[in-house]
Structure formats: structure tokens, C-alpha cells
Amino acid sequence: MQIAESISQRLAQDVLACGVNGETQELNRPINEDASIQLYKWDDAEGKHAFWHTSAHLMAEAMQELWPGTQFGIGPAIENGFYYDVMPPQGISISESDFPKIEKKMQELVTRKEALVRQSISKDDALKFFGDHGQTYKNELIAELEDGHITTYTQGAYTDLCRGPHLMNTAPIKAVKVMAVSSAYWRGDEKRPQMTRVYGISFPKKKLLDEYLQLLEEAKRRDHRKIGKEMELFMFSELVGKGLPMWLPKGTALRLRLEDFLKKIQKRYGYQQVMTPHIGSKNLYVTSGHYAKYGKDSFQPIHTPEEGEEYMLKPMNCPHHCAIYAWKPRSYKDLPLRLAEFGTVYRYEQSGELHGLTRVRGFTQDDAHIFCRPDQVKDEFLRVMDIIMIIFKALDFKNFEAQISLRDKVNREKYIGSEENWEKAENAIIEACKEKGLPARIEYGEAAFYGPKLDFMVKDALGRRWQLGTIQVDYNLPERFKLEYTGADNQKHRPVMIHRAPFGSMERFVAVLIEHTAGRFPLWLTPDQVAILPISDKFNDYAQQVRKQLEEQDVRAYVDDRSEKIGRKIRDNELKHVPYLIIVGEKEQAESTVSVRKQGEGDQGSMKINDFAKKICEEVDEMTKNY
């Protein structure tokens, strides 16, 4: 955490980038000559974006000089750094061995302090310019644009199709590092050409790059795939299929404790558990709108030859819950109806996008859907916010921010539902945040296709942002499924639907939790609370007696009865992040005691077995008493 914070704090005063809205604008002249220029600092998200966007252009310029004839796709800034999709000339293959060469060329270009010049040009001129330079991918992008909206940025001999904003010139880019290379289909379409994607990162000071690389090393140490294997939590098998995680006994125990934790809270808040099938009729998802919106990202329909029916692996739980609501007539007195399910869903992700538990093809959502009257929406929304706060507190996610995700201001055709219902839903979320006193920033264009949402963005121990909890207000699915309730006026009315998932998905949540805690889970949650280490084989029987006594008092323990020296056992079990190690030998057996070591704190002295079990139970009770 300290590393991540120091990177931002040290440069809080440095003005690095600017945004500009104009026609042709040369950005190396004094700022006050044009009021349309806006200054950004490194601390500003916009400042980092402009810095890394400019660095992507710099990397493209370097590759253009190194490999003339390279074709360029897109080169955006991303959360940490930037990338560029390129098609090298025939016979050229960019690999890790080329990274130093690219970095050296970028550093050479920086010394030229090239100004970035923005120009607005016509569509015909843009097509001719990039066509003359053999940039077929750029011309494909230009063909979709309209006159009056096409701009280019030029630095030195490199010109790119781009909206900006950028740095005033390349001089502030003091440290660069090419991080990775991979393949990527053009525009994410596996039927299109495969391009080379080169990733990089840059900073205004070399010290910041050094700190970032140190942070990456810590991230590798915390990688949930590495820790998950060491702790025997989950596995993948090529034979079973890519992106389909299997939970091992210890991981299953951890996941079930998380589920039980949430079920306990949900029961207190009036939820009812349901279970729905792993497949559903294609017509179900056509009705909900999911097939039209996400059909290409779903596994294709399963056909039943004899009946001529089509079924799909379930991509969402909400249509099934709508069917449960419609099962029988509902009265206004029945609402709110809160249905909850740990429902497994399936999405087709391209194999190159799969990543451990964070990006999989089969995952379980801690889904719930609340069907309520319009006058109940805000109160129900506030109650869900309370549940999310309980979870974050219990799992030590102290650093988070809320994001209100609304429709795009201009591009409205990608959303379903009436303008009136969207306005009601958006206002309900904004009012709930105000009433709760929860600071929230508004992001346009981030809403779900059927409704706005409130997303909780959590920062982990390394300062990385993860979207975990989400709450969505939906007037549209009840309309599409023609859901009704009889009101106090004896007339039919349409309920409002609230989607909520405090964890998001169990897989992704566990991955984030592993990396946030580095595998050192809270004592109430960890798969193994105690490792019992006999000094030699002749004390194995006593170790088993101790395990049995602990388990009788609900303490999770196992015996490491390997024929290894005690020092090796201690080291190995500390690497497994077991909170307590207890050592047993001749003295402990004679006195019916155990010698206790605590993870990170070392020797805790000798205790009676029952006293030690009581200590563990009291610690767990103290942690969970408010949940």
C-alpha cells in the first residue's frame, strides 16, 4: 500500500498534461495563449491517461522507425500504462528480445522534445493520408467516422488518428518500460487478422518506474493463481476445459463459509433462497433481451433434434427469477419479494482473455433480485447498501469508492426501456447515495443495457482498483416479462426489479481476497486455522489426539506428520499462511499441552489444549459478533 501511495504523493504538484478542444493547436506554446487548454497533474486520472496515451504514440513512433512499413491498429491508455496493436512487416516478429531495442529508441525520441500537434481534417484527406502510408487498419476506423469529427496528432515523423488529449510534448516522459507482448485479434474478432499487442508503461521520474516494478514483484508474490496452488484451493484442467475452475476441498470449505456468511446476513434482511437450472430455453433469454445483447458472448444453443427445442447454458440468473415471480399472482402485500441464489452462469470468453479466477467461463454469482413497488425502491436500495458495507468491513476492504453508472449522454440506442423509466431509476440511485451520505462519482456510459447501477470500486492492499459489489435498478425486465402485482386499488401494476450482487462472482471475489490478504485470510474464514507439528514420528499419535480435541471445539486443524525436521515443517506451514502452528513433543505430551506459534509473531508460549481452543474460538467470536 505504501508503495502505491508514494507514487502519487510525490508528484502531486507536477503539471504534466493538458486537454484541448480546438481545430489546429500546437501544444508547445504557452498555456495562457488558448483558453481551451486544460492543465492536468500526475495525480489526476486525466493526467495519467494523457501521459500514457502520449507514451503509446511514442512507442508507435519508435516501432515505425525500427520497422518501417509497420501497420498500426489502436493504441489506448489503460489502467496501468498503455498498449499498441500493430502488424509488423512480413518476416518481422516482435518478441521480448526486442524490448530493450524499443525502449532505447523511445528514450532517443524523448530527447528530441517533439511537440504534439493536433489537426482537424476531412474524411477524404484522412483516407488519402493514411492510405498513402499503407495504414489499412486506420482507414477502416476512418470509414466509420463522419466529417468534422476526425482529428490527428503528429509528433516528429509520426502521425496518428486520435481524439487526444496528450502531453504538450514528449519531454516529460523520463522513464519507459516495455512490459509484455501478446497476440490480439483485430477489433476483438477471432475471424479477423491476429495482430501483435505490445504493452508498456512510463513515468515522469525513473524512481517511480523502479517503485512500480517493485510493486509488480509484490503483485507476483500475491498472485492468486500461485497462492491458490500453494494452499490447494482450486485447480484447472485442460481435460475438463479452459476457464472452468474446480474447487478443491480447502477452497470449497472457504467458499462455503463465504456463502454461509452472506446467507446469514440475507436471512436477517428478509431474503428467500431459490435454486434454478444451469440451462434455460433460448426463448427465455430472447424475452429478457440477453440473447440479442450478449448472444455472441454466450455458449451457442443446445438443440434437441426430436423436439426441435433450443436451450442455452445459463448466462444470467435474472430471467429465471422473473419466471419464479410470475409463477403465481402477487399482491402489493407480498412485496418486496427478495429472491437470492448462488447461481452458476456460463459466458464464452476467448481463451486469450482467460485469467485464473478473475476471468473464467463458468462462475457463480451471489445473485439476488428484489421485486418491489415503485415507492419501495429507495428503501430497498439503501438496505442493499447496508449489506455491502457489512461485507466490506468483515473482510477488511476499507478503501473503496462508489460509482454511479448511468447511460451514455449521446449514444442511447444500446439501452432498452423508456426514457421515463430510466430517469426514475437513475434518480433513485442518486437519492439513495445522498441519503446514505455516500460520496459517489458519476460515470456516463457505464450502465447495464437494462438499467443504471451503483458499483463499488475497492482498492486492494497494492492500491489496485476492483469492481466488486453492484446494485442495479431495472424497470425493463418486469416490462419484458409482463410481471404484475395487484395494488391496494385492486388494479394491476408493474413491479420494479433491483439486481444485487455484493460479492459479484465467488470466483473473482476469492481471487481479489487472496491477493488483498496475500493468502492470510481472517481467522474465521481461513481453511486451516491450526497446523499441528510433531517434533518426530513418535509424537504423531499425540498430535492426532490434539487435532481431535480441537475439532470437537470447532477449531479447524490438521497434522503435518511428514518425516521432516521441525524447522522445515515450520517454514512450509508458514508458507501456507496457516494462522497458528502448534508444536508437540515429549514435554507437551507429558503435560497435555501444546507449544504455540502465531503467523508473523513467532513463539506464543505453552498452553493447555482446551485453553488454546478457547482462545481460537474467542478470536473468531470477536471478529464475527457484529455480522
XYZ file of C-alpha atoms in Angstrom:
627
model
C 0.000 0.000 0.000
C 2.759 2.440 0.896
C 4.486 1.842 -2.421
C 1.298 2.549 -4.368
C 0.568 5.720 -2.419
C 4.095 7.105 -2.677
C 3.992 7.075 -6.471
C 1.077 9.500 -6.499
C 2.031 11.629 -3.492
C 5.486 12.580 -4.703
C 4.222 14.121 -7.938
C 1.127 15.889 -6.661
C 2.429 19.264 -7.826
C 3.746 18.278 -11.256
C 1.729 19.628 -14.199
C 2.273 17.085 -16.936
C -0.580 17.029 -19.422
C -3.296 19.089 -20.992
C -6.613 18.592 -22.710
C -7.548 20.706 -25.712
C -10.691 21.425 -27.673
C -9.892 23.253 -30.852
C -9.125 22.899 -34.503
C -5.381 23.028 -35.190
C -3.468 23.553 -31.958
C 0.259 23.410 -31.324
C 0.732 22.362 -27.732
C 4.256 23.564 -27.023
C 3.328 27.227 -26.817
C 2.483 28.991 -23.509
C -0.719 27.653 -21.993
C -2.392 31.019 -21.468
C -2.488 31.720 -25.212
C -5.521 29.466 -25.613
C -8.294 29.228 -23.036
C -9.405 25.852 -24.429
C -6.379 24.090 -22.919
C -6.919 22.436 -19.542
C -3.992 21.550 -17.280
C -3.713 18.163 -15.578
C -1.390 16.900 -12.859
C 0.028 13.413 -12.460
C -2.415 12.872 -9.580
C -5.343 13.459 -11.922
C -6.790 10.397 -13.636
C -6.959 12.532 -16.785
C -3.304 13.440 -16.374
C -2.188 9.804 -16.195
C -4.427 8.948 -19.128
C -2.929 11.701 -21.295
C 0.598 10.785 -20.175
C 0.181 7.124 -21.085
C -1.754 7.916 -24.255
C 1.156 10.058 -25.433
C 3.540 7.271 -24.472
C 1.571 4.858 -26.688
C 2.143 7.253 -29.606
C 5.812 7.472 -28.662
C 6.111 3.682 -28.712
C 4.373 3.580 -32.107
C 6.807 6.201 -33.416
C 9.703 4.068 -32.150
C 8.362 0.945 -33.859
C 7.793 2.903 -37.058
C 11.469 3.905 -37.071
C 12.657 0.419 -36.131
C 10.427 -1.461 -38.577
C 9.303 0.799 -41.464
C 6.066 -0.435 -43.009
C 4.513 -1.436 -39.691
C 0.731 -1.057 -39.748
C -0.988 0.349 -36.665
C -4.349 -0.556 -35.168
C -5.299 1.118 -31.889
C -3.078 2.287 -29.039
C -5.020 3.327 -25.921
C -4.013 4.219 -22.396
C -5.159 1.549 -19.947
C -5.402 1.380 -16.158
C -1.651 0.880 -15.774
C 0.219 2.046 -18.849
C -0.706 1.560 -22.483
C -0.535 -0.815 -25.411
C -0.459 -0.672 -29.188
C -1.831 -3.266 -31.611
C 0.490 -3.472 -34.608
C 1.024 -5.591 -37.705
C 4.793 -5.731 -38.321
C 6.116 -6.040 -41.870
C 6.208 -9.547 -43.307
C 9.023 -11.593 -41.802
C 9.223 -9.480 -38.621
C 8.069 -10.974 -35.318
C 8.244 -8.729 -32.234
C 9.308 -10.639 -29.116
C 10.696 -9.977 -25.631
C 14.204 -9.817 -27.094
C 13.116 -6.617 -28.905
C 12.014 -4.819 -25.726
C 15.404 -3.174 -24.990
C 15.586 -2.005 -28.594
C 12.128 -0.395 -28.409
C 12.911 1.250 -25.047
C 16.214 2.645 -26.329
C 14.520 4.128 -29.391
C 11.752 5.669 -27.245
C 14.361 7.272 -24.964
C 16.188 8.605 -28.002
C 12.964 10.146 -29.360
C 12.197 11.759 -25.990
C 15.438 13.764 -26.181
C 14.056 15.495 -29.290
C 11.239 17.017 -27.150
C 8.798 16.687 -30.031
C 5.646 18.800 -29.776
C 2.306 17.119 -30.343
C 0.319 18.984 -32.989
C -3.416 18.443 -33.267
C -5.212 18.948 -36.564
C -8.819 18.552 -37.697
C -9.038 17.141 -41.216
C -11.713 15.989 -43.645
C -12.618 12.359 -44.083
C -11.319 12.328 -47.672
C -7.994 13.831 -46.627
C -7.674 11.363 -43.761
C -8.384 8.369 -46.014
C -5.847 9.616 -48.562
C -3.139 10.342 -45.993
C -3.342 7.011 -44.186
C -3.940 5.147 -47.446
C -0.768 6.649 -48.923
C 1.102 5.394 -45.858
C -0.328 1.881 -46.189
C -2.340 2.102 -42.949
C -5.317 -0.116 -43.859
C -6.447 -0.565 -40.242
C -6.578 3.194 -39.697
C -8.627 3.587 -42.897
C -11.122 1.030 -41.612
C -11.600 3.161 -38.496
C -11.853 6.376 -40.543
C -14.539 4.842 -42.778
C -16.835 4.696 -39.726
C -16.284 8.357 -38.788
C -18.018 11.483 -40.044
C -16.584 14.725 -41.406
C -15.996 17.289 -38.692
C -15.062 14.639 -36.128
C -11.686 13.470 -37.463
C -8.504 14.677 -35.811
C -4.869 13.646 -35.988
C -1.903 14.171 -33.685
C 1.621 14.483 -35.058
C 4.933 14.317 -33.243
C 8.081 14.272 -35.329
C 7.596 11.990 -38.336
C 4.708 10.069 -36.769
C 1.038 10.968 -37.333
C -1.833 9.109 -35.728
C -5.618 9.166 -35.971
C -6.591 10.315 -32.475
C -9.011 12.421 -30.408
C -6.463 13.152 -27.657
C -5.783 14.654 -25.201
C -1.994 14.450 -24.963
C 1.062 15.938 -23.310
C 2.247 19.236 -24.717
C 5.391 17.459 -25.896
C 7.222 14.212 -25.231
C 9.850 15.705 -22.889
C 8.120 14.751 -19.561
C 8.404 11.032 -20.402
C 11.563 10.264 -18.410
C 11.289 6.506 -17.856
C 9.791 3.812 -20.103
C 9.485 0.054 -19.866
C 8.066 -2.359 -22.438
C 6.228 -4.885 -20.295
C 4.773 -7.635 -22.461
C 3.822 -8.797 -25.926
C 0.848 -10.928 -26.915
C -1.494 -11.644 -29.801
C -4.840 -9.907 -30.234
C -7.468 -10.269 -32.922
C -8.176 -7.024 -34.750
C -11.137 -5.384 -33.009
C -11.536 -8.462 -30.797
C -12.990 -10.535 -33.640
C -11.444 -14.005 -33.905
C -12.332 -14.062 -37.621
C -10.131 -11.013 -38.245
C -6.309 -10.888 -38.550
C -4.207 -11.541 -35.457
C -2.116 -8.513 -34.527
C 0.811 -8.094 -32.143
C -0.120 -6.245 -28.946
C 2.829 -4.554 -27.237
C 2.299 -3.325 -23.659
C 4.319 -0.591 -21.970
C 4.381 1.779 -19.033
C 6.045 5.137 -18.479
C 6.654 7.673 -15.716
C 7.889 11.241 -15.358
C 10.649 10.057 -12.976
C 12.788 6.938 -13.044
C 12.298 6.415 -9.336
C 8.592 5.971 -9.960
C 9.297 3.279 -12.529
C 11.563 1.490 -10.042
C 8.831 1.615 -7.404
C 6.270 0.367 -9.901
C 8.448 -2.600 -10.841
C 8.871 -3.345 -7.137
C 5.088 -3.210 -6.809
C 4.787 -5.699 -9.666
C 7.125 -8.083 -7.870
C 4.873 -7.862 -4.813
C 1.849 -8.485 -7.051
C 3.553 -11.632 -8.401
C 4.105 -12.800 -4.839
C 0.404 -12.255 -4.135
C -0.827 -13.749 -7.423
C -3.971 -15.702 -6.571
C -3.016 -18.456 -9.029
C 0.287 -19.049 -7.217
C -1.173 -18.818 -3.697
C -4.240 -20.838 -4.686
C -1.970 -23.668 -5.808
C 0.221 -23.471 -2.675
C -2.834 -23.503 -0.403
C -4.617 -26.157 -2.504
C -7.731 -24.031 -3.023
C -8.632 -24.551 -6.696
C -7.368 -26.039 -9.947
C -7.906 -26.024 -13.704
C -7.715 -28.980 -16.068
C -7.296 -28.880 -19.839
C -9.251 -32.131 -19.916
C -12.224 -30.510 -18.162
C -11.949 -27.348 -20.258
C -10.365 -23.908 -20.286
C -11.776 -21.325 -17.915
C -13.715 -23.877 -15.844
C -12.334 -23.776 -12.275
C -12.673 -26.696 -9.912
C -12.671 -26.040 -6.189
C -10.515 -28.369 -4.118
C -11.610 -29.393 -0.592
C -9.920 -26.477 1.184
C -11.095 -23.941 -1.389
C -14.602 -25.364 -1.255
C -14.614 -25.020 2.542
C -13.511 -21.377 2.251
C -16.106 -20.611 -0.425
C -18.919 -22.287 1.535
C -18.005 -20.216 4.611
C -18.318 -17.074 2.491
C -21.677 -18.264 1.208
C -22.897 -19.122 4.727
C -21.738 -15.691 5.909
C -23.831 -13.955 3.240
C -26.819 -16.299 3.703
C -26.858 -15.416 7.407
C -26.952 -11.704 6.582
C -29.555 -12.204 3.847
C -31.845 -14.108 6.204
C -31.689 -11.169 8.588
C -32.698 -8.854 5.723
C -35.651 -10.978 4.592
C -34.267 -12.855 1.572
C -35.530 -16.257 0.441
C -33.162 -18.748 -1.190
C -34.072 -20.290 -4.546
C -32.319 -22.673 -6.959
C -32.646 -22.608 -10.737
C -31.344 -24.876 -13.560
C -27.993 -24.452 -15.278
C -29.745 -24.219 -18.647
C -32.807 -22.443 -19.966
C -34.853 -22.208 -23.114
C -33.387 -19.837 -25.690
C -36.788 -18.097 -25.693
C -36.233 -17.137 -22.042
C -33.167 -15.078 -22.990
C -34.805 -13.719 -26.146
C -37.628 -12.413 -23.939
C -35.189 -10.884 -21.431
C -33.111 -9.246 -24.180
C -29.927 -11.015 -23.103
C -29.748 -13.075 -26.280
C -29.857 -10.022 -28.544
C -27.316 -8.192 -26.373
C -24.950 -10.984 -25.375
C -25.730 -13.845 -27.759
C -22.275 -13.728 -29.336
C -20.628 -13.898 -25.892
C -22.720 -16.890 -24.806
C -22.216 -20.557 -25.499
C -24.295 -21.368 -28.549
C -27.723 -23.008 -28.188
C -28.093 -26.712 -27.474
C -30.527 -28.318 -29.948
C -32.863 -31.189 -29.130
C -33.296 -32.954 -32.512
C -36.514 -34.810 -31.693
C -38.487 -31.926 -30.151
C -36.815 -29.147 -32.146
C -36.200 -27.106 -28.986
C -33.232 -24.859 -28.236
C -31.614 -24.462 -24.827
C -28.700 -22.367 -23.625
C -26.220 -22.632 -20.797
C -27.462 -20.011 -18.351
C -25.653 -16.661 -18.957
C -27.727 -14.801 -16.323
C -29.846 -15.719 -13.294
C -32.319 -12.832 -13.518
C -34.605 -14.266 -16.256
C -35.103 -17.419 -14.153
C -36.018 -15.300 -11.139
C -38.526 -13.388 -13.251
C -40.126 -16.739 -14.093
C -40.319 -17.566 -10.364
C -42.016 -14.233 -9.676
C -44.564 -14.920 -12.449
C -45.324 -18.390 -11.055
C -48.358 -17.183 -9.118
C -50.405 -13.985 -8.678
C -48.763 -11.372 -6.452
C -50.345 -8.730 -4.267
C -48.893 -5.410 -3.112
C -48.845 -7.042 0.334
C -46.351 -9.671 -0.960
C -43.806 -7.024 -1.885
C -40.933 -6.623 -1.587
C -40.123 -10.186 -2.660
C -36.404 -10.847 -2.239
C -35.085 -13.917 -4.080
C -31.453 -14.959 -3.602
C -29.356 -17.622 -5.284
C -25.733 -18.635 -5.592
C -26.341 -19.338 -9.263
C -23.680 -20.627 -11.657
C -23.665 -18.966 -15.077
C -21.651 -19.502 -18.250
C -20.153 -16.995 -20.682
C -17.949 -17.721 -23.666
C -14.703 -15.849 -23.122
C -11.939 -16.090 -25.706
C -9.104 -18.282 -24.472
C -6.609 -15.409 -24.644
C -8.737 -13.407 -22.171
C -8.985 -16.126 -19.520
C -7.019 -15.378 -16.344
C -7.124 -17.536 -13.226
C -10.335 -16.981 -11.271
C -10.750 -13.370 -12.412
C -11.795 -14.238 -15.982
C -13.479 -17.620 -16.401
C -16.161 -19.286 -18.500
C -18.191 -20.671 -15.615
C -18.724 -18.719 -12.402
C -21.156 -18.428 -9.518
C -22.849 -15.123 -8.753
C -24.158 -14.256 -5.303
C -27.241 -13.059 -7.096
C -30.442 -11.667 -5.647
C -33.393 -9.927 -7.233
C -35.786 -7.765 -5.305
C -39.255 -7.234 -6.767
C -40.840 -4.202 -5.177
C -43.338 -1.383 -5.592
C -42.046 1.918 -7.004
C -42.437 3.557 -3.577
C -40.170 0.872 -2.039
C -37.224 1.250 -4.429
C -35.151 3.719 -2.425
C -35.554 1.899 0.898
C -34.637 -1.440 -0.681
C -31.642 0.152 -2.368
C -30.467 1.534 0.975
C -30.821 -1.906 2.608
C -28.623 -3.470 -0.063
C -26.017 -0.765 0.534
C -26.048 -1.772 4.215
C -25.325 -5.412 3.291
C -22.374 -4.419 1.109
C -20.927 -2.278 3.908
C -21.161 -5.234 6.338
C -19.241 -7.447 3.904
C -16.520 -4.888 3.204
C -15.998 -4.312 6.921
C -15.842 -8.038 7.729
C -13.226 -8.669 5.028
C -11.193 -5.523 5.694
C -11.891 -3.735 2.412
C -11.542 -0.286 3.961
C -10.543 1.637 0.867
C -13.384 1.825 -1.645
C -15.333 4.335 -3.683
C -18.816 4.285 -5.178
C -19.538 4.843 -8.844
C -22.988 5.704 -10.192
C -23.057 4.184 -13.671
C -25.524 5.959 -15.958
C -26.374 5.859 -19.648
C -24.207 7.454 -22.287
C -25.356 11.037 -22.811
C -25.454 10.669 -26.603
C -25.495 7.010 -27.654
C -28.871 5.885 -26.252
C -29.787 3.194 -28.798
C -27.800 0.488 -26.974
C -30.157 0.671 -23.966
C -33.639 -0.839 -23.693
C -36.609 0.766 -21.951
C -38.411 4.095 -21.857
C -36.844 7.463 -21.107
C -39.252 7.919 -18.198
C -38.259 4.653 -16.501
C -34.557 5.353 -16.984
C -34.895 8.762 -15.345
C -36.766 7.281 -12.379
C -34.156 4.562 -11.934
C -31.195 6.957 -12.207
C -32.752 9.415 -9.753
C -33.465 6.633 -7.224
C -29.766 5.689 -7.117
C -28.581 9.294 -6.820
C -31.077 9.989 -3.991
C -30.097 6.808 -2.116
C -26.411 7.805 -2.178
C -27.265 11.297 -0.912
C -29.413 9.926 1.905
C -26.684 7.478 2.942
C -24.053 10.236 2.783
C -22.013 8.080 0.424
C -19.722 10.093 -1.882
C -20.127 8.736 -5.398
C -18.817 9.827 -8.741
C -20.993 9.628 -11.841
C -19.731 7.730 -14.882
C -21.737 8.100 -18.067
C -21.912 5.176 -20.477
C -21.236 2.520 -17.787
C -24.852 1.476 -17.120
C -26.105 -2.042 -17.866
C -28.169 -2.233 -21.029
C -31.380 -2.567 -18.985
C -30.732 -0.080 -16.186
C -28.369 2.170 -14.192
C -26.305 0.804 -11.335
C -24.189 1.636 -8.327
C -20.794 -0.081 -8.457
C -18.378 -0.339 -5.552
C -14.744 0.018 -6.614
C -12.434 -1.475 -3.991
C -8.721 -0.746 -3.665
C -6.698 -3.724 -2.508
C -3.507 -3.738 -0.440
C -1.475 -2.889 -3.572
C -3.662 0.077 -4.489
C -5.314 -1.707 -7.448
C -8.988 -0.987 -8.160
C -11.506 -3.834 -8.434
C -15.216 -3.591 -9.138
C -16.882 -5.856 -6.572
C -20.355 -5.097 -5.206
C -23.048 -3.858 -7.591
C -26.691 -2.768 -7.271
C -28.891 -2.146 -10.321
C -32.379 -0.677 -10.681
C -34.384 -2.208 -13.506
C -37.809 -1.131 -14.823
C -37.295 -3.037 -18.073
C -37.231 -6.767 -17.290
C -40.549 -6.587 -15.402
C -41.956 -4.938 -18.540
C -40.491 -7.541 -20.897
C -41.783 -10.425 -18.769
C -45.110 -8.636 -18.137
C -44.746 -9.053 -14.368
C -47.637 -7.731 -12.312
C -48.997 -7.312 -8.821
C -52.437 -6.305 -7.636
C -52.307 -2.945 -5.873
C -54.346 -1.611 -2.961
C -56.628 -0.102 -5.614
C -57.348 -3.627 -6.927
C -55.666 -2.685 -10.233
C -52.708 -4.377 -11.919
C -49.312 -2.668 -11.545
C -45.776 -3.352 -12.734
C -43.127 -4.084 -10.059
C -39.608 -2.643 -10.126
C -36.672 -5.067 -10.062
C -33.418 -4.494 -8.175
C -30.445 -6.688 -9.105
C -27.710 -7.005 -6.490
C -24.503 -8.979 -6.031
C -22.333 -7.931 -3.050
C -19.508 -10.326 -3.988
C -20.087 -10.122 -7.732
C -18.908 -13.619 -8.511
C -17.496 -16.056 -5.995
C -14.524 -16.802 -8.245
C -13.475 -13.221 -8.831
C -14.153 -12.214 -5.224
C -11.973 -15.027 -3.862
C -9.193 -14.082 -6.314
C -9.285 -10.457 -5.119
C -9.429 -11.572 -1.485
C -6.400 -13.852 -1.932
C -4.322 -11.058 -3.464
C -5.564 -8.434 -0.964
C -4.629 -10.607 2.026
C -1.692 -12.431 0.347
C -3.465 -15.627 1.448
C -3.625 -14.583 5.103
C -7.395 -14.834 5.461
C -9.264 -13.756 8.593
C -9.200 -16.487 11.236
C -12.955 -17.158 10.892
C -12.608 -17.737 7.146
C -9.254 -19.428 6.581
C -9.433 -23.110 5.502
C -6.913 -24.251 8.150
C -6.741 -22.384 11.438
C -4.080 -24.592 13.032
C -1.242 -26.836 11.841
C -0.065 -29.385 14.384
C 3.644 -30.223 14.029
C 5.010 -33.267 15.897
C 8.754 -32.985 16.543
C 9.246 -36.607 15.458
C 7.194 -39.589 14.319
C 6.829 -40.971 17.853
C 4.605 -37.996 18.750
C 2.236 -38.435 15.785
C -0.387 -40.217 17.920
C -0.401 -37.372 20.438
C -0.697 -34.873 17.578
C -3.792 -36.713 16.334
C -5.294 -36.609 19.853
C -4.728 -32.841 19.913
C -6.380 -32.465 16.470
C -9.416 -34.439 17.624
C -9.800 -32.307 20.763
C -9.547 -29.097 18.762
C -12.056 -30.236 16.162
C -14.517 -31.183 18.902
C -14.448 -27.480 19.810
C -14.915 -26.325 16.173
C -11.262 -25.471 15.571
C -10.059 -26.461 12.101
C -6.717 -28.262 12.376
C -4.548 -30.788 10.582
C -1.413 -32.779 11.469
C 1.785 -32.431 9.452
C 3.146 -35.908 10.127
C 5.864 -35.873 7.482
C 9.249 -37.278 8.484
C 10.896 -33.868 8.232
C 12.850 -31.764 10.714
C 10.700 -29.405 12.747
C 12.344 -26.316 11.225
C 11.322 -27.461 7.744
C 7.746 -28.114 8.906
C 7.521 -24.637 10.423
C 8.781 -22.974 7.248
C 6.499 -24.997 4.963
C 3.371 -24.334 7.003
C 4.127 -20.639 7.354
C 4.302 -20.509 3.545
C 0.792 -21.992 3.526
C -0.343 -18.966 5.598
C -1.721 -21.073 8.461
C -2.518 -18.590 11.281
C -1.382 -20.829 14.164
C 1.271 -23.544 14.364
C 1.398 -25.758 17.441
C 4.439 -27.909 18.141
C 4.187 -31.110 20.165
C 6.985 -33.205 21.584
C 7.926 -35.092 24.742
C 7.326 -32.170 27.142
C 3.940 -31.275 25.606
C 2.781 -34.899 25.616
C 3.770 -35.359 29.270
C 1.958 -32.151 30.342
C -1.028 -32.377 27.901
C -0.068 -29.003 26.444
C 0.887 -27.509 23.105
C 3.626 -25.026 22.179
C 2.042 -22.218 20.145
C 3.445 -20.098 17.283
C 1.392 -17.351 15.604
C 1.920 -16.390 11.972
C 4.055 -13.251 11.811
C 4.515 -13.067 15.607
C 6.523 -16.180 16.445
C 6.505 -18.101 19.743
C 3.454 -17.566 21.985
C 4.422 -19.963 24.769
C 2.869 -23.178 26.080
C -0.899 -23.696 26.652
C -3.322 -26.377 27.736
C -5.194 -27.783 24.729
C -8.597 -26.569 25.923
C -7.222 -23.110 26.714
C -5.783 -22.855 23.214
C -9.085 -23.979 21.643
C -10.929 -21.398 23.733
C -8.509 -18.690 22.561
C -9.202 -19.523 18.897
C -12.974 -19.563 19.410
C -12.886 -16.236 21.274
C -10.879 -14.631 18.459
C -13.397 -15.873 15.894
C -16.352 -14.705 18.003
C -14.816 -11.254 18.399
C -14.317 -10.973 14.633
C -17.832 -12.089 13.723
C -20.008 -10.810 16.579
C -21.295 -7.855 14.538
C -22.044 -9.847 11.410
